[in-house]
């Protein structure tokens, strides 16, 4: 319970530091939260310990020192070896096929294969306990080493159960590490594919945005060939408030939204994401009524569509944005280096410009 309160406080501080601007105020901890946390923790602990405790209570203390109380395990371990081997091999095959395939079934096969391998190894753990104990216990000298080795070999199931907690812990840590690395790689690949720009600039406070002066200052630097900003705002279609992004004619050099038309030819029309076109039953060439807060309703043609929806489901030209929005709200500014300019040189040139804008970050 106390750890959860600490984590919640840390998350709030991290989000505020990242510019998400959570509302000020104390962290609310309800009485039911404490009760549920304590009850769940105690119940899970007791239930987890109940079965091992009952089994341990029926075993005489001297049983650990004698072989008479040790049940015969040959047949059960034989069955375990067969079942575990089949499960692990099937899981390995499913994992291998899933890694090779490049369709919708690959992720499912990888997940099922990984789970089957984990279960197979768990089933085989008592089988592996005996040979592993012999190898690892052989260097241990004296009576203590002999007793430890013999006790481990005598009760392979008990040895496997003891090691299971460590195995599960290592598996969970590995899973989290792999999952985090996969997410990071996926996001990086997506961003690199969608944004061919060399540098991106954004505000540390998303409610403020990037100052338009930055775009002018970057264009004046010889190190950059293309500078393009993405602006954001809100429109209404059929009474629903929607986010819209505005791009200029150079955006295709820094942001690949995979449009169906050349963005440089976008005039007063509207680009609508493919998924939205399907959901609303629209088609390219249709006309919709777009309501702007400053200028009212404007009949607008759907000029094309696009795939990447990083900024918004609706995109308009910079000229349209300037005609209907009273303020210039820039979400991100992208810059591509000129031919022959290294990234380090571009960053060095920008440092002096950014000194005047402490609320801006460069990536």
PDB file of C-alpha atoms in Angstrom, residues 210-221 224 227-229 231 328 330 333 353 357:
ATOM      1  CA  UNK A 210       6.264  26.126 -30.197  1.00  0.00           C
ATOM      2  CA  UNK A 211       6.722  29.815 -30.910  1.00  0.00           C
ATOM      3  CA  UNK A 212       6.388  30.744 -34.633  1.00  0.00           C
ATOM      4  CA  UNK A 213       9.592  32.759 -34.319  1.00  0.00           C
ATOM      5  CA  UNK A 214      11.574  29.518 -34.109  1.00  0.00           C
ATOM      6  CA  UNK A 215      10.583  28.567 -37.653  1.00  0.00           C
ATOM      7  CA  UNK A 216      11.793  31.928 -38.956  1.00  0.00           C
ATOM      8  CA  UNK A 217      15.080  31.694 -37.064  1.00  0.00           C
ATOM      9  CA  UNK A 218      15.766  28.161 -38.296  1.00  0.00           C
ATOM     10  CA  UNK A 219      15.076  29.113 -41.903  1.00  0.00           C
ATOM     11  CA  UNK A 220      17.747  31.790 -41.606  1.00  0.00           C
ATOM     12  CA  UNK A 221      20.416  29.194 -40.760  1.00  0.00           C
ATOM     13  CA  UNK A 224      19.060  23.634 -42.749  1.00  0.00           C
ATOM     14  CA  UNK A 227      11.967  23.820 -42.076  1.00  0.00           C
ATOM     15  CA  UNK A 228       8.317  22.872 -41.656  1.00  0.00           C
ATOM     16  CA  UNK A 229       5.903  23.239 -38.753  1.00  0.00           C
ATOM     17  CA  UNK A 231      -0.015  23.402 -36.414  1.00  0.00           C
ATOM     18  CA  UNK A 328      -0.816  30.312 -34.568  1.00  0.00           C
ATOM     19  CA  UNK A 330       2.469  25.092 -33.531  1.00  0.00           C
ATOM     20  CA  UNK A 333       8.658  22.087 -35.880  1.00  0.00           C
ATOM     21  CA  UNK A 353      18.794  29.873 -31.233  1.00  0.00           C
ATOM     22  CA  UNK A 357      13.471  29.657 -25.783  1.00  0.00           C
TER      23      UNK A 357
END
